[in-house]
């Protein structure tokens, strides 16, 4: 859509002249040339375009390809100036924002500690009534929501009839209870209550666990041994808090796929796999992957694709990836401890999906903060994230964009 621009310029005789220009198209060179001509200014010094006809042809598209070489350089300079401006802004703004949010962070931290103590009291009461060994959370829920779940468990026990109460206590006694997404029996024999589920769904899982829990756990163990036997002694990993019945279904489907192959095909696969290679059987919506040295195989995998993937990602590569992962993990922990000590922080954490190299550079930069600036960090709990701005979390941690650390000038 054309844009109407009106402005006034002064000529060499100090007379003012009104200029009106209709801007259209996406070609910066043509727009600049038009503006100069309307102002009766020379266009002789504009950069020469490589191929005017080609630029005219694609002028309706918005892309850096539309720039003449000289204009492209101007654009790069503008971007660099903006980057430097942002860098200067972050250098001042980081310390300013930390100071501004300190009081709120301390208030929320105190409130968080009180809520944690209340939740611990609720957990102790549930353990005392049911004999649970541990209560876990698979997701970092808000504390108020966690407490609501615990209160619902207490109400389920307190208001159940005698038979239902006996079943609930029997199913929970001596086991772990996890709150997460969905209610089911876990692979390690513990129970998971869906944090969003109604109490009726929890009671149903308790009843099911008393009927066939032991048998199905033993069934899974036999299936795991069978897969290890078929694949030449690999180490099949089972996530303890995954759903038991769904995991059994996935492993059975994978075994059926493998057993449907000729012995020669199975031998080829075994020759590519290293003994004790760590393997996980995933659901049918997953893809073949090598994550942290663990070979992840969909239960409905195409056997030819599996062979090709294993051949391309041999056991030595898997072992190298696994070793690198743990080395990076321990190294980050070491740098983190050094940074916490240098800045006198109470704690330091970060988003799990942050790139290792990027995170390491940010931690190293923080560890070089000058002494006179440490007071801005002292006593705080910092969380590095990928968000656009600084804010205080419910726990009292201050979330700081990692980009702000990267552009901070020491």
Coordinates of C-alpha atoms in Angstrom, one line a residue:
X1 CA 0.0 0.0 0.0
X2 CA 1.5 3.4 -1.0
X3 CA 2.4 5.7 1.9
X4 CA 2.0 9.5 1.6
X5 CA 5.0 11.4 3.1
X6 CA 4.9 15.2 3.6
X7 CA 7.9 17.3 4.8
X8 CA 9.6 20.7 4.3
X9 CA 13.1 21.4 3.2
X10 CA 15.1 24.6 3.0
X11 CA 17.0 25.6 -0.2
X12 CA 20.2 27.5 -0.6
X13 CA 18.4 30.8 -0.4
X14 CA 16.8 29.8 3.0
X15 CA 13.4 29.5 1.4
X16 CA 11.2 26.6 2.6
X17 CA 9.7 24.2 0.1
X18 CA 7.0 21.7 0.8
X19 CA 7.6 18.2 -0.5
X20 CA 5.0 15.5 -0.9
X21 CA 6.0 11.9 -1.9
X22 CA 4.0 8.8 -2.5
X23 CA 6.2 5.9 -1.5
X24 CA 5.4 2.4 -2.9
X25 CA 7.2 -0.8 -3.7
X26 CA 9.9 -2.6 -1.8
X27 CA 13.0 -1.4 -3.6
X28 CA 15.1 0.9 -1.3
X29 CA 17.2 2.2 -4.2
X30 CA 14.2 3.5 -6.1
X31 CA 12.7 5.1 -3.0
X32 CA 15.9 6.9 -2.1
X33 CA 16.3 8.1 -5.7
X34 CA 12.7 9.4 -5.9
X35 CA 13.1 11.3 -2.6
X36 CA 16.3 13.0 -3.8
X37 CA 14.7 14.0 -7.1
X38 CA 11.7 15.5 -5.4
X39 CA 14.1 17.6 -3.3
X40 CA 16.0 18.7 -6.4
X41 CA 19.1 17.0 -5.1
X42 CA 21.7 15.1 -7.2
X43 CA 21.5 11.4 -7.6
X44 CA 24.9 11.1 -9.1
X45 CA 26.5 9.7 -6.0
X46 CA 24.0 6.8 -5.5
X47 CA 25.6 3.4 -5.7
X48 CA 25.5 1.8 -9.2
X49 CA 23.2 -1.2 -9.3
X50 CA 24.6 -4.5 -10.8
X51 CA 21.6 -5.4 -12.8
X52 CA 18.8 -2.8 -12.9
X53 CA 16.5 -4.9 -15.0
X54 CA 16.7 -7.9 -12.6
X55 CA 16.2 -5.6 -9.6
X56 CA 13.2 -4.0 -11.2
X57 CA 11.8 -7.5 -11.9
X58 CA 12.0 -8.6 -8.3
X59 CA 11.3 -5.2 -6.7
X60 CA 8.0 -6.3 -5.3
X61 CA 9.7 -8.7 -2.9
X62 CA 11.0 -7.6 0.4
X63 CA 14.4 -9.1 0.8
X64 CA 18.0 -8.1 1.2
X65 CA 18.5 -9.3 -2.4
X66 CA 16.8 -6.0 -3.5
X67 CA 19.6 -3.9 -2.1
X68 CA 22.3 -2.4 -4.3
X69 CA 25.8 -3.1 -3.0
X70 CA 26.2 0.3 -1.4
X71 CA 22.8 0.2 0.2
X72 CA 23.5 -3.2 1.6
X73 CA 26.6 -1.8 3.3
X74 CA 24.5 1.0 4.7
X75 CA 22.0 -1.5 6.0
X76 CA 24.8 -3.5 7.7
X77 CA 26.2 -0.4 9.3
X78 CA 22.7 0.5 10.7
X79 CA 22.3 -3.0 12.1
X80 CA 25.8 -2.8 13.7
X81 CA 25.0 0.6 15.2
X82 CA 21.7 -0.8 16.6
X83 CA 23.6 -3.8 18.1
X84 CA 26.1 -1.4 19.8
X85 CA 23.3 0.7 21.1
X86 CA 21.6 -2.3 22.5
X87 CA 24.8 -3.4 24.1
X88 CA 25.3 -0.1 25.8
X89 CA 21.6 -0.3 26.9
X90 CA 22.1 -3.8 28.4
X91 CA 25.2 -2.8 30.2
X92 CA 23.4 -0.1 32.2
X93 CA 19.9 -1.8 32.2
X94 CA 21.1 -5.1 33.7
X95 CA 22.4 -3.6 36.9
X96 CA 19.5 -1.2 37.0
X97 CA 16.9 -3.9 36.6
X98 CA 18.5 -6.1 39.2
X99 CA 18.5 -3.3 41.7
X100 CA 14.9 -2.4 40.9
X101 CA 13.6 -6.0 41.3
X102 CA 15.6 -6.9 44.4
X103 CA 12.9 -6.0 46.9
X104 CA 10.2 -7.8 45.1
X105 CA 12.5 -10.9 44.7
X106 CA 13.2 -11.0 48.4
X107 CA 9.4 -10.7 49.3
X108 CA 8.5 -13.5 46.9
X109 CA 11.4 -15.6 48.2
X110 CA 10.1 -15.3 51.8
X111 CA 6.5 -16.2 50.6
X112 CA 7.9 -19.1 48.7
X113 CA 9.7 -20.5 51.8
X114 CA 6.5 -20.3 53.8
X115 CA 4.6 -22.2 51.1
X116 CA 7.3 -24.8 50.9
X117 CA 7.0 -25.4 54.6
X118 CA 3.2 -25.8 54.3
X119 CA 3.6 -28.2 51.4
X120 CA 6.1 -30.3 53.4
X121 CA 3.6 -30.5 56.3
X122 CA 0.9 -31.8 53.9
X123 CA 3.3 -34.4 52.4
X124 CA 4.3 -35.6 55.9
X125 CA 0.6 -36.0 56.7
X126 CA -0.1 -38.0 53.5
X127 CA 2.9 -40.2 54.2
X128 CA 1.8 -40.8 57.8
X129 CA -1.7 -41.9 56.6
X130 CA -0.8 -44.0 53.6
X131 CA 2.8 -45.2 54.1
X132 CA 4.1 -43.5 51.0
X133 CA 7.8 -43.4 50.7
X134 CA 8.1 -40.3 48.5
X135 CA 6.0 -37.8 46.6
X136 CA 7.5 -36.4 43.4
X137 CA 6.6 -33.8 40.8
X138 CA 7.3 -34.5 37.1
X139 CA 6.6 -30.9 36.2
X140 CA 7.6 -27.6 37.9
X141 CA 4.1 -26.6 38.9
X142 CA 3.2 -23.5 40.9
X143 CA 3.3 -24.2 44.6
X144 CA -0.3 -23.2 45.1
X145 CA -1.3 -25.8 42.5
X146 CA 0.9 -28.4 44.2
X147 CA -0.8 -27.8 47.5
X148 CA -4.2 -28.1 45.9
X149 CA -3.2 -31.6 44.6
X150 CA -2.0 -32.7 48.1
X151 CA -5.2 -31.4 49.7
X152 CA -7.2 -33.4 47.2
X153 CA -5.3 -36.6 48.1
X154 CA -6.1 -36.0 51.8
X155 CA -9.8 -35.4 51.0
X156 CA -9.9 -38.5 48.8
X157 CA -8.7 -40.5 51.8
X158 CA -10.7 -38.8 54.5
X159 CA -14.1 -38.9 52.7
X160 CA -13.8 -42.4 51.1
X161 CA -15.8 -45.3 52.6
X162 CA -13.9 -47.9 54.5
X163 CA -13.4 -50.3 51.6
X164 CA -12.2 -47.6 49.2
X165 CA -10.0 -46.2 51.9
X166 CA -8.4 -49.6 52.5
X167 CA -7.8 -50.0 48.7
X168 CA -6.2 -46.5 48.4
X169 CA -3.9 -47.0 51.4
X170 CA -2.9 -50.5 50.3
X171 CA -2.0 -49.3 46.7
X172 CA 0.1 -46.4 48.1
X173 CA 1.8 -48.1 51.0
X174 CA 5.5 -48.5 50.4
X175 CA 5.5 -46.8 47.0
X176 CA 6.3 -43.5 45.4
X177 CA 3.6 -41.1 44.2
X178 CA 4.3 -38.8 41.3
X179 CA 2.1 -35.9 40.1
X180 CA 2.3 -35.3 36.4
X181 CA 0.2 -35.3 33.2
X182 CA -2.2 -38.3 33.2
X183 CA -3.0 -41.0 35.8
X184 CA -1.3 -44.4 35.4
X185 CA 0.8 -47.1 36.9
X186 CA 4.6 -46.4 36.3
X187 CA 7.1 -48.9 35.1
X188 CA 8.8 -49.1 38.5
X189 CA 5.6 -50.1 40.2
X190 CA 4.9 -46.6 41.6
X191 CA 1.7 -44.6 40.8
X192 CA 1.2 -41.3 39.0
X193 CA -1.8 -39.1 39.6
X194 CA -2.7 -36.7 36.9
X195 CA -2.5 -33.2 38.4
X196 CA -5.4 -32.1 36.2
X197 CA -7.4 -35.3 36.8
X198 CA -10.4 -35.7 39.0
X199 CA -10.2 -37.7 42.2
X200 CA -12.2 -40.5 40.5
X201 CA -9.3 -41.1 38.1
X202 CA -6.9 -41.4 41.0
X203 CA -9.1 -44.0 42.7
X204 CA -9.4 -46.0 39.5
X205 CA -5.6 -46.2 39.3
X206 CA -5.4 -47.3 42.9
X207 CA -7.9 -50.1 42.2
X208 CA -6.1 -51.2 39.0
X209 CA -2.7 -51.4 40.8
X210 CA -4.1 -53.8 43.4
X211 CA -5.3 -56.2 40.6
X212 CA -2.4 -56.7 38.2
X213 CA 0.5 -54.5 39.3
X214 CA 3.0 -57.3 40.2
X215 CA 2.2 -59.4 37.2
X216 CA 2.6 -56.5 34.7
X217 CA 5.9 -55.3 36.2
X218 CA 7.2 -58.8 35.9
X219 CA 5.9 -59.1 32.4
X220 CA 7.8 -55.9 31.4
X221 CA 11.0 -57.3 32.9
X222 CA 10.7 -60.4 30.8
X223 CA 10.1 -58.3 27.6
X224 CA 13.1 -56.2 28.4
X225 CA 15.2 -59.4 28.7
X226 CA 13.8 -60.7 25.4
X227 CA 14.8 -57.5 23.5
X228 CA 18.3 -57.6 24.9
X229 CA 18.5 -61.2 23.8
X230 CA 17.3 -60.4 20.2
X231 CA 19.7 -57.5 19.8
X232 CA 22.8 -59.2 21.0
X233 CA 23.0 -58.1 24.6
X234 CA 22.1 -54.4 24.3
X235 CA 21.2 -52.5 27.5
X236 CA 17.5 -51.6 27.1
X237 CA 16.6 -48.6 29.2
X238 CA 13.2 -48.2 30.7
X239 CA 12.2 -44.8 32.2
X240 CA 10.9 -45.6 35.7
X241 CA 8.1 -43.1 35.6
X242 CA 6.7 -43.9 32.1
X243 CA 3.3 -45.6 31.9
X244 CA 3.7 -49.3 32.5
X245 CA 0.9 -50.5 30.2
X246 CA 1.9 -48.2 27.3
X247 CA 5.6 -49.2 27.7
X248 CA 4.6 -52.9 27.5
X249 CA 2.6 -52.3 24.4
X250 CA 5.5 -50.4 22.7
X251 CA 8.0 -53.2 23.6
X252 CA 5.7 -55.9 22.3
X253 CA 5.2 -54.1 19.0
X254 CA 9.0 -53.7 18.6
X255 CA 9.6 -57.4 19.3
X256 CA 7.0 -58.3 16.7
X257 CA 8.8 -56.0 14.2
X258 CA 12.2 -57.6 14.9
X259 CA 10.9 -61.2 14.9
X260 CA 9.2 -60.7 11.5
X261 CA 12.6 -60.2 9.9
X262 CA 14.7 -63.1 8.4
X263 CA 17.6 -64.3 10.6
X264 CA 20.1 -62.7 8.2
X265 CA 18.6 -59.2 8.7
X266 CA 18.6 -59.7 12.5
X267 CA 22.3 -60.7 12.3
X268 CA 23.2 -57.6 10.3
X269 CA 21.5 -55.4 12.9
X270 CA 23.3 -57.2 15.8
X271 CA 26.7 -56.8 13.9
X272 CA 26.1 -53.0 13.9
X273 CA 25.2 -52.8 17.5
X274 CA 27.7 -52.8 20.3
X275 CA 27.2 -55.0 23.3
X276 CA 25.8 -53.0 26.2
X277 CA 24.7 -50.2 23.8
X278 CA 22.1 -48.1 25.5
X279 CA 18.7 -48.3 23.7
X280 CA 15.3 -46.9 24.4
X281 CA 12.0 -48.1 22.8
X282 CA 9.9 -45.0 22.1
X283 CA 6.3 -44.6 21.1
X284 CA 5.2 -44.8 17.4
X285 CA 5.2 -41.0 17.0
X286 CA 8.9 -40.7 17.7
X287 CA 11.8 -40.7 15.3
X288 CA 15.1 -42.6 15.2
X289 CA 17.6 -40.5 17.2
X290 CA 20.9 -40.6 19.1
X291 CA 20.4 -38.5 22.2
X292 CA 23.2 -38.2 24.7
X293 CA 24.6 -41.5 23.5
X294 CA 21.3 -43.3 23.8
X295 CA 19.8 -44.9 20.6
X296 CA 16.1 -44.1 20.6
X297 CA 14.0 -46.4 18.4
X298 CA 10.3 -46.0 17.6
X299 CA 8.3 -49.2 18.4
X300 CA 7.0 -49.2 14.8
X301 CA 10.4 -48.6 13.2
X302 CA 11.2 -49.5 9.6
X303 CA 13.9 -52.1 9.8
X304 CA 15.8 -50.9 6.8
X305 CA 15.8 -47.4 8.2
X306 CA 17.0 -48.7 11.5
X307 CA 20.0 -50.5 9.9
X308 CA 20.9 -47.4 7.9
X309 CA 20.7 -45.2 11.0
X310 CA 22.8 -47.5 13.2
X311 CA 25.4 -47.9 10.4
X312 CA 25.6 -44.1 10.1
X313 CA 25.7 -43.6 13.9
X314 CA 28.0 -46.4 15.1
X315 CA 28.5 -47.3 18.7
X316 CA 31.7 -45.4 19.0
X317 CA 29.9 -42.2 18.1
X318 CA 27.1 -43.0 20.6
X319 CA 29.7 -43.5 23.3
X320 CA 31.5 -40.3 22.4
X321 CA 28.3 -38.3 22.6
X322 CA 27.4 -39.8 25.9
X323 CA 30.9 -39.0 27.3
X324 CA 30.7 -35.5 26.0
X325 CA 27.3 -34.9 27.5
X326 CA 28.5 -35.8 31.0
X327 CA 31.7 -33.9 30.6
X328 CA 29.8 -30.8 29.6
X329 CA 27.4 -31.3 32.4
X330 CA 30.1 -31.6 35.1
X331 CA 32.1 -28.8 33.5
X332 CA 29.1 -26.5 33.6
X333 CA 28.4 -27.3 37.2
X334 CA 32.0 -26.4 38.0
X335 CA 31.8 -23.0 36.2
X336 CA 28.4 -22.4 37.8
X337 CA 29.8 -22.9 41.3
X338 CA 32.7 -20.5 40.6
X339 CA 30.2 -17.9 39.3
X340 CA 27.9 -18.2 42.3
X341 CA 30.9 -17.7 44.6
X342 CA 32.2 -14.7 42.6
X343 CA 28.9 -12.9 42.5
X344 CA 27.8 -14.0 46.0
X345 CA 24.6 -15.4 44.6
X346 CA 22.2 -17.6 46.6
X347 CA 21.6 -19.8 43.6
X348 CA 22.0 -19.8 39.8
X349 CA 20.0 -21.9 37.3
X350 CA 19.0 -21.8 33.6
X351 CA 16.5 -23.1 31.1
X352 CA 17.2 -26.7 30.1
X353 CA 17.1 -25.9 26.4
X354 CA 19.9 -23.3 26.3
X355 CA 22.8 -24.1 24.1
X356 CA 25.9 -25.4 25.9
X357 CA 28.4 -23.0 24.3
X358 CA 26.1 -20.0 24.7
X359 CA 25.5 -20.9 28.3
X360 CA 29.2 -21.4 29.1
X361 CA 30.1 -18.1 27.5
X362 CA 27.5 -16.3 29.6
X363 CA 28.7 -18.0 32.8
X364 CA 32.3 -17.1 32.1
X365 CA 31.3 -13.5 31.5
X366 CA 29.4 -13.4 34.8
X367 CA 32.4 -14.7 36.6
X368 CA 34.4 -11.7 35.3
X369 CA 32.0 -9.0 36.7
X370 CA 33.9 -6.2 38.3
X371 CA 34.1 -6.0 42.2
X372 CA 32.2 -2.7 42.3
X373 CA 29.3 -4.3 40.4
X374 CA 29.0 -7.4 42.6
X375 CA 26.7 -5.7 45.1
X376 CA 23.9 -5.7 42.4
X377 CA 24.0 -9.5 42.3
X378 CA 24.8 -10.3 46.0
X379 CA 22.2 -12.4 47.7
X380 CA 20.0 -12.9 44.7
X381 CA 18.8 -16.1 43.0
X382 CA 19.4 -15.7 39.2
X383 CA 17.8 -17.8 36.5
X384 CA 19.1 -17.5 32.9
X385 CA 16.4 -17.7 30.3
X386 CA 15.6 -16.9 26.7
X387 CA 12.8 -14.4 27.4
X388 CA 12.9 -10.8 26.2
X389 CA 13.1 -9.0 29.6
X390 CA 14.0 -9.3 33.3
X391 CA 11.2 -10.4 35.6
X392 CA 10.7 -12.0 39.1
X393 CA 9.5 -15.6 39.3
X394 CA 7.0 -16.8 41.9
X395 CA 9.9 -18.5 43.7
X396 CA 11.8 -15.2 44.1
X397 CA 14.3 -16.0 41.4
X398 CA 15.1 -13.2 38.9
X399 CA 14.8 -14.4 35.4
X400 CA 17.5 -12.7 33.2
X401 CA 17.6 -13.0 29.4
X402 CA 20.8 -14.7 28.4
X403 CA 21.1 -12.1 25.6
X404 CA 21.4 -9.4 28.2
X405 CA 24.4 -11.2 29.7
X406 CA 26.0 -11.7 26.3
X407 CA 25.8 -8.0 25.5
X408 CA 26.8 -6.9 28.9
X409 CA 30.1 -5.0 28.8
X410 CA 32.6 -6.0 31.5

